[in-house]
PDB file of C-alpha atoms in Angstrom:
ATOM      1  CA  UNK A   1     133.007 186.180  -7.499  1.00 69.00           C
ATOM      2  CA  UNK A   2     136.293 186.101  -5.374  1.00 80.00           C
ATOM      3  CA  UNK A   3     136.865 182.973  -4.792  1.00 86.00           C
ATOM      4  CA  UNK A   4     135.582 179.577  -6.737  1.00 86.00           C
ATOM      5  CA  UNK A   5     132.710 177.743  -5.254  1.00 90.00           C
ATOM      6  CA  UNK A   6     131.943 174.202  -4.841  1.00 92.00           C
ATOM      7  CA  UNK A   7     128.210 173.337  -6.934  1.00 93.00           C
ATOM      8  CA  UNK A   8     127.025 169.973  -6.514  1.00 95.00           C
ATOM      9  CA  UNK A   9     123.775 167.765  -8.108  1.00 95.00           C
ATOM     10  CA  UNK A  10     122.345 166.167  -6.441  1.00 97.00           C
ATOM     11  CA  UNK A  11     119.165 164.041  -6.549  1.00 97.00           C
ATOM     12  CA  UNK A  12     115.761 163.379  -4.614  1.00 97.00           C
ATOM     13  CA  UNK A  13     117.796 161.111  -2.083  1.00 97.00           C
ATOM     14  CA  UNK A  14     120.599 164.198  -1.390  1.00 95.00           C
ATOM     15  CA  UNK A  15     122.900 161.101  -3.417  1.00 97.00           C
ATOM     16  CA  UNK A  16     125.834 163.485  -4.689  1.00 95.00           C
ATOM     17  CA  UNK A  17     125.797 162.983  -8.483  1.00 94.00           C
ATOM     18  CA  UNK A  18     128.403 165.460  -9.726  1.00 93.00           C
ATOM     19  CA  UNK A  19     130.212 168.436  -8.281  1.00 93.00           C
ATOM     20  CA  UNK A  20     132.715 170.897  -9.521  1.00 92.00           C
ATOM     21  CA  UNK A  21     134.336 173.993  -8.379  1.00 90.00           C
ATOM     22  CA  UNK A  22     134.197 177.563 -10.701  1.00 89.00           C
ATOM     23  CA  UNK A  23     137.153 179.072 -11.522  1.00 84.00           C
ATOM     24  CA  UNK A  24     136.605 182.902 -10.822  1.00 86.00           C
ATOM     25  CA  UNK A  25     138.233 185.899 -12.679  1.00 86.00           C
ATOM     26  CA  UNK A  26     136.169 185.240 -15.803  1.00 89.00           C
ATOM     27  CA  UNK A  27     135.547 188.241 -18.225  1.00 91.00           C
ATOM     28  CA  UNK A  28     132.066 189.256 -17.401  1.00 92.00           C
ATOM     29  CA  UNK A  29     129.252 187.751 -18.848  1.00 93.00           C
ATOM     30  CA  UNK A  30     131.314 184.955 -19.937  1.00 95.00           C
ATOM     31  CA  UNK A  31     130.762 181.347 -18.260  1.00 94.00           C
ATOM     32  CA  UNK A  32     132.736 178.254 -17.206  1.00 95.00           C
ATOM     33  CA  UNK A  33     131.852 175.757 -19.924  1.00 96.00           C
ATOM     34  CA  UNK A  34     132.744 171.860 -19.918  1.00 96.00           C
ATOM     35  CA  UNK A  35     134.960 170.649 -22.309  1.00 95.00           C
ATOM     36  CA  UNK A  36     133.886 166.613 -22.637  1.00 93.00           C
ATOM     37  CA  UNK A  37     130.175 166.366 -21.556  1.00 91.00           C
ATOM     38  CA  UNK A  38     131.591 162.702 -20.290  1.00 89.00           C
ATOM     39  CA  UNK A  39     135.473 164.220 -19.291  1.00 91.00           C
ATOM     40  CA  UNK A  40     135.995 164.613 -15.323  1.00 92.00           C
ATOM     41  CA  UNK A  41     135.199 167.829 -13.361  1.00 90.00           C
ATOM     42  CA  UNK A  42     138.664 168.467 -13.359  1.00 90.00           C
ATOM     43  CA  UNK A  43     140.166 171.888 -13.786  1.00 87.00           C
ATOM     44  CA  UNK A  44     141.332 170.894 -17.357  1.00 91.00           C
ATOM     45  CA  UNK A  45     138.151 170.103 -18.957  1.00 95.00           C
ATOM     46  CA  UNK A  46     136.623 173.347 -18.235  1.00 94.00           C
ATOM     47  CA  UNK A  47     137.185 176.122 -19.872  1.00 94.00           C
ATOM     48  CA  UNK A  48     135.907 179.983 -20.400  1.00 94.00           C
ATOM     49  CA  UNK A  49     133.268 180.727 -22.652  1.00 95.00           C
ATOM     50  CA  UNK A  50     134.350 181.954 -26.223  1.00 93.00           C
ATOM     51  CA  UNK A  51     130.646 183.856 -26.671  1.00 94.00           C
ATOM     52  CA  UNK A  52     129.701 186.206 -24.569  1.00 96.00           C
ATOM     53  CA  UNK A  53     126.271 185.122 -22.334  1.00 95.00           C
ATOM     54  CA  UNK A  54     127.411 181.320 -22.183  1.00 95.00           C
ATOM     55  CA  UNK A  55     125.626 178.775 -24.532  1.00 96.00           C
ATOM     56  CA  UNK A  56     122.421 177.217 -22.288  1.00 96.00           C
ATOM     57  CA  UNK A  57     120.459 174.816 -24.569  1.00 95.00           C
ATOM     58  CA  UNK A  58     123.154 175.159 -27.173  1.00 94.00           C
ATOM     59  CA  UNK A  59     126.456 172.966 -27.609  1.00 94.00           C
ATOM     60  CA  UNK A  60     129.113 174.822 -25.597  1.00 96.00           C
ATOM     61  CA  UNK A  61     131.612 177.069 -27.546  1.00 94.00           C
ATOM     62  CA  UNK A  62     134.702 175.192 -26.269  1.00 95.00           C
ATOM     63  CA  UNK A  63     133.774 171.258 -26.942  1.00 95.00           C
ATOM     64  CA  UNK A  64     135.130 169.689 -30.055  1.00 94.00           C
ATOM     65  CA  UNK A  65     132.101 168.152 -32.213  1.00 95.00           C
ATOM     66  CA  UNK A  66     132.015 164.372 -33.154  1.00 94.00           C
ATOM     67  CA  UNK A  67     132.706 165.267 -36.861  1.00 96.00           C
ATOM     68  CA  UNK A  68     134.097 168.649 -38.100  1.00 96.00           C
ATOM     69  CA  UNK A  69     136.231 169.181 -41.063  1.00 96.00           C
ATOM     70  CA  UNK A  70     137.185 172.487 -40.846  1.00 96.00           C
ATOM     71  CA  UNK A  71     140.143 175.603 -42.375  1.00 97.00           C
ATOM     72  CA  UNK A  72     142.204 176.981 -40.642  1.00 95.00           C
ATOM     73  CA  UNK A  73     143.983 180.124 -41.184  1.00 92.00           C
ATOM     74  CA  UNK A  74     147.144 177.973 -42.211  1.00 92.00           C
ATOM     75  CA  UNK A  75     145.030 176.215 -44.804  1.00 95.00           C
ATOM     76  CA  UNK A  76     145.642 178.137 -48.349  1.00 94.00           C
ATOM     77  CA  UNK A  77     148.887 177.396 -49.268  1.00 94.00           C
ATOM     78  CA  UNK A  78     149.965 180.209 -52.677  1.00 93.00           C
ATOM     79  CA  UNK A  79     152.863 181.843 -53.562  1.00 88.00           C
ATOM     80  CA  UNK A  80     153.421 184.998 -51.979  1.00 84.00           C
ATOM     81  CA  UNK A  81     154.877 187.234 -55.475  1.00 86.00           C
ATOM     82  CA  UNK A  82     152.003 186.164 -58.381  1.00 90.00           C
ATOM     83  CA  UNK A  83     151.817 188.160 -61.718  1.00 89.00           C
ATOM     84  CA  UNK A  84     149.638 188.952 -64.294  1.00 85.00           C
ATOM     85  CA  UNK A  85     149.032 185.448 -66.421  1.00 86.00           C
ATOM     86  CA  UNK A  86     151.080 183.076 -64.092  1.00 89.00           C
ATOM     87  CA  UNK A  87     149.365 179.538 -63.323  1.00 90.00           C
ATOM     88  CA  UNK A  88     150.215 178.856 -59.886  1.00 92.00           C
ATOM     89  CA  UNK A  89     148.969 175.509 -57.546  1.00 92.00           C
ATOM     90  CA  UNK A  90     147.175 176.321 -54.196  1.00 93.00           C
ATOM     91  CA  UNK A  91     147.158 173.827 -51.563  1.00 95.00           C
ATOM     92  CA  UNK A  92     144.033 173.392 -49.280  1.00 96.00           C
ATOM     93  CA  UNK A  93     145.367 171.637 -45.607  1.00 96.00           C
ATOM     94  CA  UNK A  94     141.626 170.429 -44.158  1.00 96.00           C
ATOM     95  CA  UNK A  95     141.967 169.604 -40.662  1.00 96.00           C
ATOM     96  CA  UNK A  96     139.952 166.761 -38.640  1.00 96.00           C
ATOM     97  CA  UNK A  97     138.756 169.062 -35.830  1.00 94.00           C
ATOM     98  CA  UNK A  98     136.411 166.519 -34.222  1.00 94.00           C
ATOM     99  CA  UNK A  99     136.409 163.785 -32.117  1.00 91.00           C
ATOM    100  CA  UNK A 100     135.667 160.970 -34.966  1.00 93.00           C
ATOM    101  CA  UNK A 101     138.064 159.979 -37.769  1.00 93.00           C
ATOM    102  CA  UNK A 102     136.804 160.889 -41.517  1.00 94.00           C
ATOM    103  CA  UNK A 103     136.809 159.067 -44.110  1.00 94.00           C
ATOM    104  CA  UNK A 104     134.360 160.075 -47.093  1.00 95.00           C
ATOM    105  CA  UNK A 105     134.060 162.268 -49.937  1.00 95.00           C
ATOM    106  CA  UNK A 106     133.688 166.069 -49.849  1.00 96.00           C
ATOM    107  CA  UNK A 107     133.517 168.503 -52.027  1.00 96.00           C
ATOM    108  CA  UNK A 108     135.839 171.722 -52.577  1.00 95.00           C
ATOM    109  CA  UNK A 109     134.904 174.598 -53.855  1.00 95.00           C
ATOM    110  CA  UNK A 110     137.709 177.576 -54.985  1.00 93.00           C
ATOM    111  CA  UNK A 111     136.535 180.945 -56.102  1.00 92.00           C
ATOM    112  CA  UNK A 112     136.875 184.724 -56.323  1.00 90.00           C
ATOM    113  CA  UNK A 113     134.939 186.586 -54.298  1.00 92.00           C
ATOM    114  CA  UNK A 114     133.931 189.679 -56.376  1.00 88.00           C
ATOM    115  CA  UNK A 115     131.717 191.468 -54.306  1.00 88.00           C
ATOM    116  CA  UNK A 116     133.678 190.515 -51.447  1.00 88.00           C
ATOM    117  CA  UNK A 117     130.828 189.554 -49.091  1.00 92.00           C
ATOM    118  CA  UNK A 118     132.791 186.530 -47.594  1.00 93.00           C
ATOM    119  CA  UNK A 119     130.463 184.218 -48.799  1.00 93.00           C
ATOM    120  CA  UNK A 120     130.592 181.855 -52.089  1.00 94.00           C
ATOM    121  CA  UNK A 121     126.937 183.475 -53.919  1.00 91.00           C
ATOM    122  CA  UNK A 122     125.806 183.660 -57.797  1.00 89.00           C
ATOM    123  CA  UNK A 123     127.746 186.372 -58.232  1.00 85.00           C
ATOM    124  CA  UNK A 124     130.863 185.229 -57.834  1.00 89.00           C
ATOM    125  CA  UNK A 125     133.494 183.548 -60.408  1.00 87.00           C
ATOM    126  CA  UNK A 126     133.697 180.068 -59.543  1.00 88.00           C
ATOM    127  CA  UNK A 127     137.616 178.453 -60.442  1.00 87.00           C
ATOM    128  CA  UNK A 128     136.897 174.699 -59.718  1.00 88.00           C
ATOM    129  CA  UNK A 129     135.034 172.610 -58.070  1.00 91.00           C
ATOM    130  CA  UNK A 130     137.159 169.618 -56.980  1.00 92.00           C
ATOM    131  CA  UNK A 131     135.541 166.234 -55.534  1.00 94.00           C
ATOM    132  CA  UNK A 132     137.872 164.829 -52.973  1.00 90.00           C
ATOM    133  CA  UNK A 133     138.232 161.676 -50.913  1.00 93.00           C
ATOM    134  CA  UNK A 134     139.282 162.485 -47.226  1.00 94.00           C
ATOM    135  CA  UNK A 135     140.513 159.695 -44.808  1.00 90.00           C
ATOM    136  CA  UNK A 136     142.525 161.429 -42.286  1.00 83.00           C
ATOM    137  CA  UNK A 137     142.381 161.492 -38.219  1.00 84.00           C
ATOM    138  CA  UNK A 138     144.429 164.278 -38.427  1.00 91.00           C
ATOM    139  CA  UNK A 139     144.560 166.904 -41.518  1.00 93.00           C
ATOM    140  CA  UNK A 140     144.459 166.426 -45.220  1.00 93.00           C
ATOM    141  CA  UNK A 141     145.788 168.358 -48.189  1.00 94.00           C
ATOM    142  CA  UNK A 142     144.066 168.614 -51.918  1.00 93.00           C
ATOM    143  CA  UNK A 143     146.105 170.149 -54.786  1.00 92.00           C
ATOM    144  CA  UNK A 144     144.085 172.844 -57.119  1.00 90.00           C
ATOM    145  CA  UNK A 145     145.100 174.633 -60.099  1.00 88.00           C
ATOM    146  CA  UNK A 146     144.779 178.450 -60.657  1.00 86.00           C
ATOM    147  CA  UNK A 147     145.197 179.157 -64.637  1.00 86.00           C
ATOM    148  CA  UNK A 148     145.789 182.772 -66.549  1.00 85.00           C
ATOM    149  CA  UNK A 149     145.414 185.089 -63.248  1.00 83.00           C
ATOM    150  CA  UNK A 150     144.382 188.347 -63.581  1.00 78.00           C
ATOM    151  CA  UNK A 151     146.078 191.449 -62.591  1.00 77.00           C
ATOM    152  CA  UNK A 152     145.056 193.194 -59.420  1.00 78.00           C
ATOM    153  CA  UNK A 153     143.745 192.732 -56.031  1.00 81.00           C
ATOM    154  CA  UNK A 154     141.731 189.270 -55.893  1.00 86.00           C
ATOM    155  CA  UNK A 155     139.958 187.969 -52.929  1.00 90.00           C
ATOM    156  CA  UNK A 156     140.217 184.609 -53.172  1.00 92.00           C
ATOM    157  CA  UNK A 157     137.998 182.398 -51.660  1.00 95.00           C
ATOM    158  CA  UNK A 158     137.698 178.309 -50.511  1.00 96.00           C
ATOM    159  CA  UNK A 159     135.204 176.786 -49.328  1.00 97.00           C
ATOM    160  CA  UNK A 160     134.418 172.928 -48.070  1.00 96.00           C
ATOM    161  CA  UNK A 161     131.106 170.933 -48.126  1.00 96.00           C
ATOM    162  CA  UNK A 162     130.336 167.510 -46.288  1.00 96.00           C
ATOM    163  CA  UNK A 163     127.033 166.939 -45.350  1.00 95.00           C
ATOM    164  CA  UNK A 164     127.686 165.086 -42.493  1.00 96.00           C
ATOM    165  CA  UNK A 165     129.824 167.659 -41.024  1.00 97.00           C
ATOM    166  CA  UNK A 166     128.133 169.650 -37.643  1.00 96.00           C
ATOM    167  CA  UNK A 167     130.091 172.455 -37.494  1.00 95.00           C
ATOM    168  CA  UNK A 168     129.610 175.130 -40.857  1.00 94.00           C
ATOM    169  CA  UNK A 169     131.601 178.111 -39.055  1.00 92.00           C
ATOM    170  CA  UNK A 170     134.900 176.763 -40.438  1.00 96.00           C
ATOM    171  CA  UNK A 171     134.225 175.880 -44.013  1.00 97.00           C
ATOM    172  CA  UNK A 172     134.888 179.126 -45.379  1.00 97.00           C
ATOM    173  CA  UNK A 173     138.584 180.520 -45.881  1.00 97.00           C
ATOM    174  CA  UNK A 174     139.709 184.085 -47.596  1.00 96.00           C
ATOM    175  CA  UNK A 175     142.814 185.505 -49.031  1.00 93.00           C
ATOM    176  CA  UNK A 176     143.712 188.833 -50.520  1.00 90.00           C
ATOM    177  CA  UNK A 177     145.650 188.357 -53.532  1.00 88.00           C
ATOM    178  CA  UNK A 178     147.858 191.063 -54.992  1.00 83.00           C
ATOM    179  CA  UNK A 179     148.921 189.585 -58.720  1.00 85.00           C
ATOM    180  CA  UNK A 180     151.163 192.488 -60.505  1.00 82.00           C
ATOM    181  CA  UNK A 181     151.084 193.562 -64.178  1.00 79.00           C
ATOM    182  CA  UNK A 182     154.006 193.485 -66.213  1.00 79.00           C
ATOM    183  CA  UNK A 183     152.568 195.309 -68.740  1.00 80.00           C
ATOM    184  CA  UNK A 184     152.822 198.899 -69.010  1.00 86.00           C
ATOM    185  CA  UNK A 185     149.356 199.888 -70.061  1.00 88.00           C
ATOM    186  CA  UNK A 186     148.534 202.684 -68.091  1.00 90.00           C
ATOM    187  CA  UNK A 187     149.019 206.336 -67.997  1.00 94.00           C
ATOM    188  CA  UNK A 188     149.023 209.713 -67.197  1.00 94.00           C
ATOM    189  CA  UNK A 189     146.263 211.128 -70.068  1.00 96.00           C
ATOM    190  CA  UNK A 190     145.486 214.413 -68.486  1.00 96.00           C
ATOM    191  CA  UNK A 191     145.598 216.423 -65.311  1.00 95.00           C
ATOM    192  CA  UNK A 192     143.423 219.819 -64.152  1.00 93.00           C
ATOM    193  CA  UNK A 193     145.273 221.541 -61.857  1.00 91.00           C
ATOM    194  CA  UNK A 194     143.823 224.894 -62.484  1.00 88.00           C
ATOM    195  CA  UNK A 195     139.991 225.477 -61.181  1.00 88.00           C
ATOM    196  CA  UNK A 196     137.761 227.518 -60.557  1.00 91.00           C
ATOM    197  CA  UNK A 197     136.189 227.811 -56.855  1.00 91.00           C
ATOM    198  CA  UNK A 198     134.090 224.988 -55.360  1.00 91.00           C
ATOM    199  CA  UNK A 199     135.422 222.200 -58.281  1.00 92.00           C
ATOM    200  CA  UNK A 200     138.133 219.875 -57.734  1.00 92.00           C
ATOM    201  CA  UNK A 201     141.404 218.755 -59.083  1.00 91.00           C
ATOM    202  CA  UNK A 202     141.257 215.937 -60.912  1.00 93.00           C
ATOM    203  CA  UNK A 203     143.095 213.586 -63.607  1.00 94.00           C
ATOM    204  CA  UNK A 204     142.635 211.095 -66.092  1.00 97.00           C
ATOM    205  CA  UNK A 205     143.786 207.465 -66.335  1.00 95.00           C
ATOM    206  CA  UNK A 206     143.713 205.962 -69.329  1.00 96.00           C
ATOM    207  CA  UNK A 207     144.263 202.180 -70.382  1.00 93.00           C
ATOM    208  CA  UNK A 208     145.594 201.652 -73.683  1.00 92.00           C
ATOM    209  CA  UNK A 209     145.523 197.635 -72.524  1.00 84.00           C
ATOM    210  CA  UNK A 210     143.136 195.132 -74.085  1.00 79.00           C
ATOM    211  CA  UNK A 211     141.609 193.580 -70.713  1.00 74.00           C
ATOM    212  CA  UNK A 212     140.463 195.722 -67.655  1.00 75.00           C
ATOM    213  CA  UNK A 213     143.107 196.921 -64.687  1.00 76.00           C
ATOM    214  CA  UNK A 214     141.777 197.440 -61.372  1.00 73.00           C
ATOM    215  CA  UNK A 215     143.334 199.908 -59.320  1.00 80.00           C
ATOM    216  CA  UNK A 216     142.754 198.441 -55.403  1.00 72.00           C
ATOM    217  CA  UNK A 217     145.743 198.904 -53.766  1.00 74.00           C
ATOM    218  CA  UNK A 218     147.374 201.896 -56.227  1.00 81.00           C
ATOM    219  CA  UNK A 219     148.274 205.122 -55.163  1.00 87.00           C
ATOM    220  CA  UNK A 220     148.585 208.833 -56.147  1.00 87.00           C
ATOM    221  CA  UNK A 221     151.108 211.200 -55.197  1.00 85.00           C
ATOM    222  CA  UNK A 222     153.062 214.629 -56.028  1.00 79.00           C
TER     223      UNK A 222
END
């Protein structure tokens, strides 16, 4: 482990088929993986591991895959400052992370994750499902529509499906929205300040709105 050593293959004849030298220093438990299964043994086409334990009988953690459409954390394009009944557009950038170019129609799915389990599940409130053709080597961008938002902290949620794609892990993107009320509908109803041992302060909140308020991100303070 202090210096990289030279492994070779070779076959029944001692014929050298293919050799390369380690690169040591690598976190432990993390291995040197090659990049392009047909690349040279060249110090550029190998890389570290990104998994802990290496990936033997798997496809390595640092080779692109022949098709993958995938998000990226630059993907959801929204306006930073959203209120309380705006309709905004949201841009979805899907990149071409594999080796072959796409062309072919997937599906896109936008949605608010309400019990924030990052996943898109029955109980969650679907906004659109938009089919889309993609033909890009590089990245592609589809244009959705967000209607009548409402107030508080949303955790917005996109997803992509192609069936032909090999790589799930990067079909699902999230977003914590904060959209602000302009409507002053809640208030200070009553406070208890004064108790007896062993019970606790507390106040009331009280919504004299028509539609529910949720508080995420709200504060007290005296």
């Amino acid at each position: 482990n202090s210096k990289g050593e030279l492994l070779s293959l070779t076959d029944a004849a001692g014929n050298v088929l293919t050799s390369c030298r380690y690169s040591p220093g690598n976190k432990p438990g993390y291995s040197d993986e090659k990049v392009l299964l047909e690349g040279k043994n060249s110090t550029d086409n190998w890389q570290d591991s990104q998994v802990p334990g290496g990936t033997p009988g798997f496809h390595n953690s640092v080779s692109p895959w022949s098709v993958d459409l995938g998000l990226q954390g630059s993907s959801l394009k929204i306006p930073d400052l959203l209120f309380e009944g705006d309709s905004v557009t949201v841009e979805i950038e899907i990149f071409n992370l594999g080796l072959k170019p796409v062309e072919d129609t997937i599906i896109v799915y936008l949605f608010i994750d309400q019990n924030e389990n990052n996943l898109r599940d029955a109980g969650d409130r679907q906004i659109t499902e938009k089919v889309f053709f993609y033909s890009s080597i590089n990245s592609s961008t589809v244009k959705v529509n967000l209607y009548n938002l409402p107030s508080g902290q949303q955790h917005l949620g996109v997803e992509i499906a192609y069936s032909a794609d090999e790589n799930k892990s990067n079909n699902l993107l999230f977003r914590d929205l904060a959209i602000l009320t302009q409507q002053n509908v809640l208030h200070l109803n009553e406070i208890k300040f004064l108790t007896f041992d062993g019970e606790a302060e507390w106040i009331e909140i009280i919504n004299t709105g028509l539609n529910p308020v949720r508080l995420n991100g709200w504060c007290l303070a005296d």
